[in-house]
Amino acid sequence: MITLRKITLENRRAIFNLEVSEDQRRFVASNLSSVASCYVLAVNGGHPFPFAIYADELPVGFVQYCWIPYKPDNVAAKKLYESFGFRDNGEIFNDESITVLRL
């Protein structure tokens, strides 16, 4: 069974050591780099969601998702987030538009 699990102190090294095939390395960052980016996003107002992908009890992959809220009339914030690849998803949370970066 395929499941998503939190990255913990216990499983982090197994996740960091996972690699894609040589011909795909130019498309994605390492898992260690991606988890570090999640930390930076989290301490700067983002809401990253990194997960380990498991096939039964075997770690086989990594996936992450991130969103940042902003006030709808804050055009500068919207343009800034869009310049980094974030896109509005049409949701409003606490009177703020939600912009999502699919990673």
XYZ file of C-alpha atoms in Angstrom:
103
model
C 0.000 0.000 0.000
C 1.274 3.497 -0.873
C 1.118 6.019 2.000
C 2.348 9.533 2.759
C 4.116 9.978 6.097
C 5.656 12.867 7.960
C 9.398 13.211 7.734
C 10.728 12.559 11.227
C 14.073 12.293 12.968
C 13.750 8.530 12.567
C 13.133 8.425 8.797
C 14.885 11.576 7.587
C 18.148 9.923 6.525
C 16.332 7.292 4.465
C 14.417 10.070 2.688
C 17.516 12.247 2.190
C 19.342 9.295 0.606
C 16.667 8.585 -2.020
C 17.696 9.630 -5.530
C 16.059 9.880 -8.911
C 17.667 8.306 -11.969
C 20.621 10.095 -13.557
C 18.568 11.369 -16.508
C 16.042 13.024 -14.151
C 18.484 14.813 -11.819
C 18.320 18.015 -13.839
C 14.579 18.282 -13.154
C 14.487 18.135 -9.338
C 16.502 19.185 -6.312
C 17.792 16.622 -3.858
C 15.418 15.610 -1.078
C 17.788 17.152 1.482
C 17.717 20.467 -0.374
C 13.921 20.305 -0.697
C 13.409 19.633 3.016
C 15.796 22.504 3.831
C 13.704 24.754 1.566
C 10.605 23.715 3.509
C 12.274 24.914 6.709
C 13.156 28.276 5.135
C 9.600 28.669 3.825
C 8.133 27.779 7.230
C 10.189 30.342 9.159
C 9.308 33.023 6.591
C 5.518 32.743 6.537
C 5.012 29.890 4.087
C 3.149 26.689 4.808
C 5.167 23.818 3.338
C 3.995 20.243 3.593
C 6.827 17.762 2.957
C 5.983 14.064 2.988
C 7.824 10.786 2.614
C 6.210 8.345 0.186
C 6.159 4.748 1.407
C 5.360 1.481 -0.355
C 4.300 -0.594 2.634
C 7.241 -0.027 5.029
C 9.782 0.960 2.361
C 10.511 4.668 1.743
C 10.356 5.176 -2.032
C 9.899 8.898 -2.618
C 9.344 12.449 -1.489
C 6.687 15.061 -2.279
C 6.015 18.582 -1.031
C 3.355 21.243 -1.312
C 3.429 24.891 -0.183
C 0.943 27.735 0.168
C 1.165 31.381 1.270
C -1.793 33.656 2.122
C -1.942 37.347 1.167
C -4.518 40.131 1.292
C -6.351 40.312 -2.072
C -5.596 44.042 -2.457
C -1.844 43.520 -1.900
C -0.862 43.622 -5.569
C 2.863 43.786 -4.767
C 2.705 40.535 -2.769
C 0.709 38.829 -5.512
C 3.257 39.846 -8.165
C 6.160 38.797 -5.944
C 4.685 35.353 -5.245
C 3.810 34.875 -8.925
C 7.412 35.708 -9.869
C 8.478 32.681 -7.814
C 5.927 30.390 -9.470
C 3.053 30.629 -6.961
C -0.470 30.716 -8.408
C -3.812 31.659 -6.843
C -5.967 28.603 -6.235
C -9.251 30.513 -5.855
C -9.555 29.882 -2.109
C -9.949 32.539 0.584
C -8.725 31.779 4.133
C -9.185 34.359 6.930
C -9.946 37.034 4.302
C -6.704 36.248 2.473
C -6.193 34.791 -0.990
C -4.274 31.530 -1.066
C -1.411 31.193 -3.503
C 0.085 27.766 -4.075
C 3.461 26.551 -5.256
C 3.286 23.022 -6.562
C 6.670 21.503 -5.954
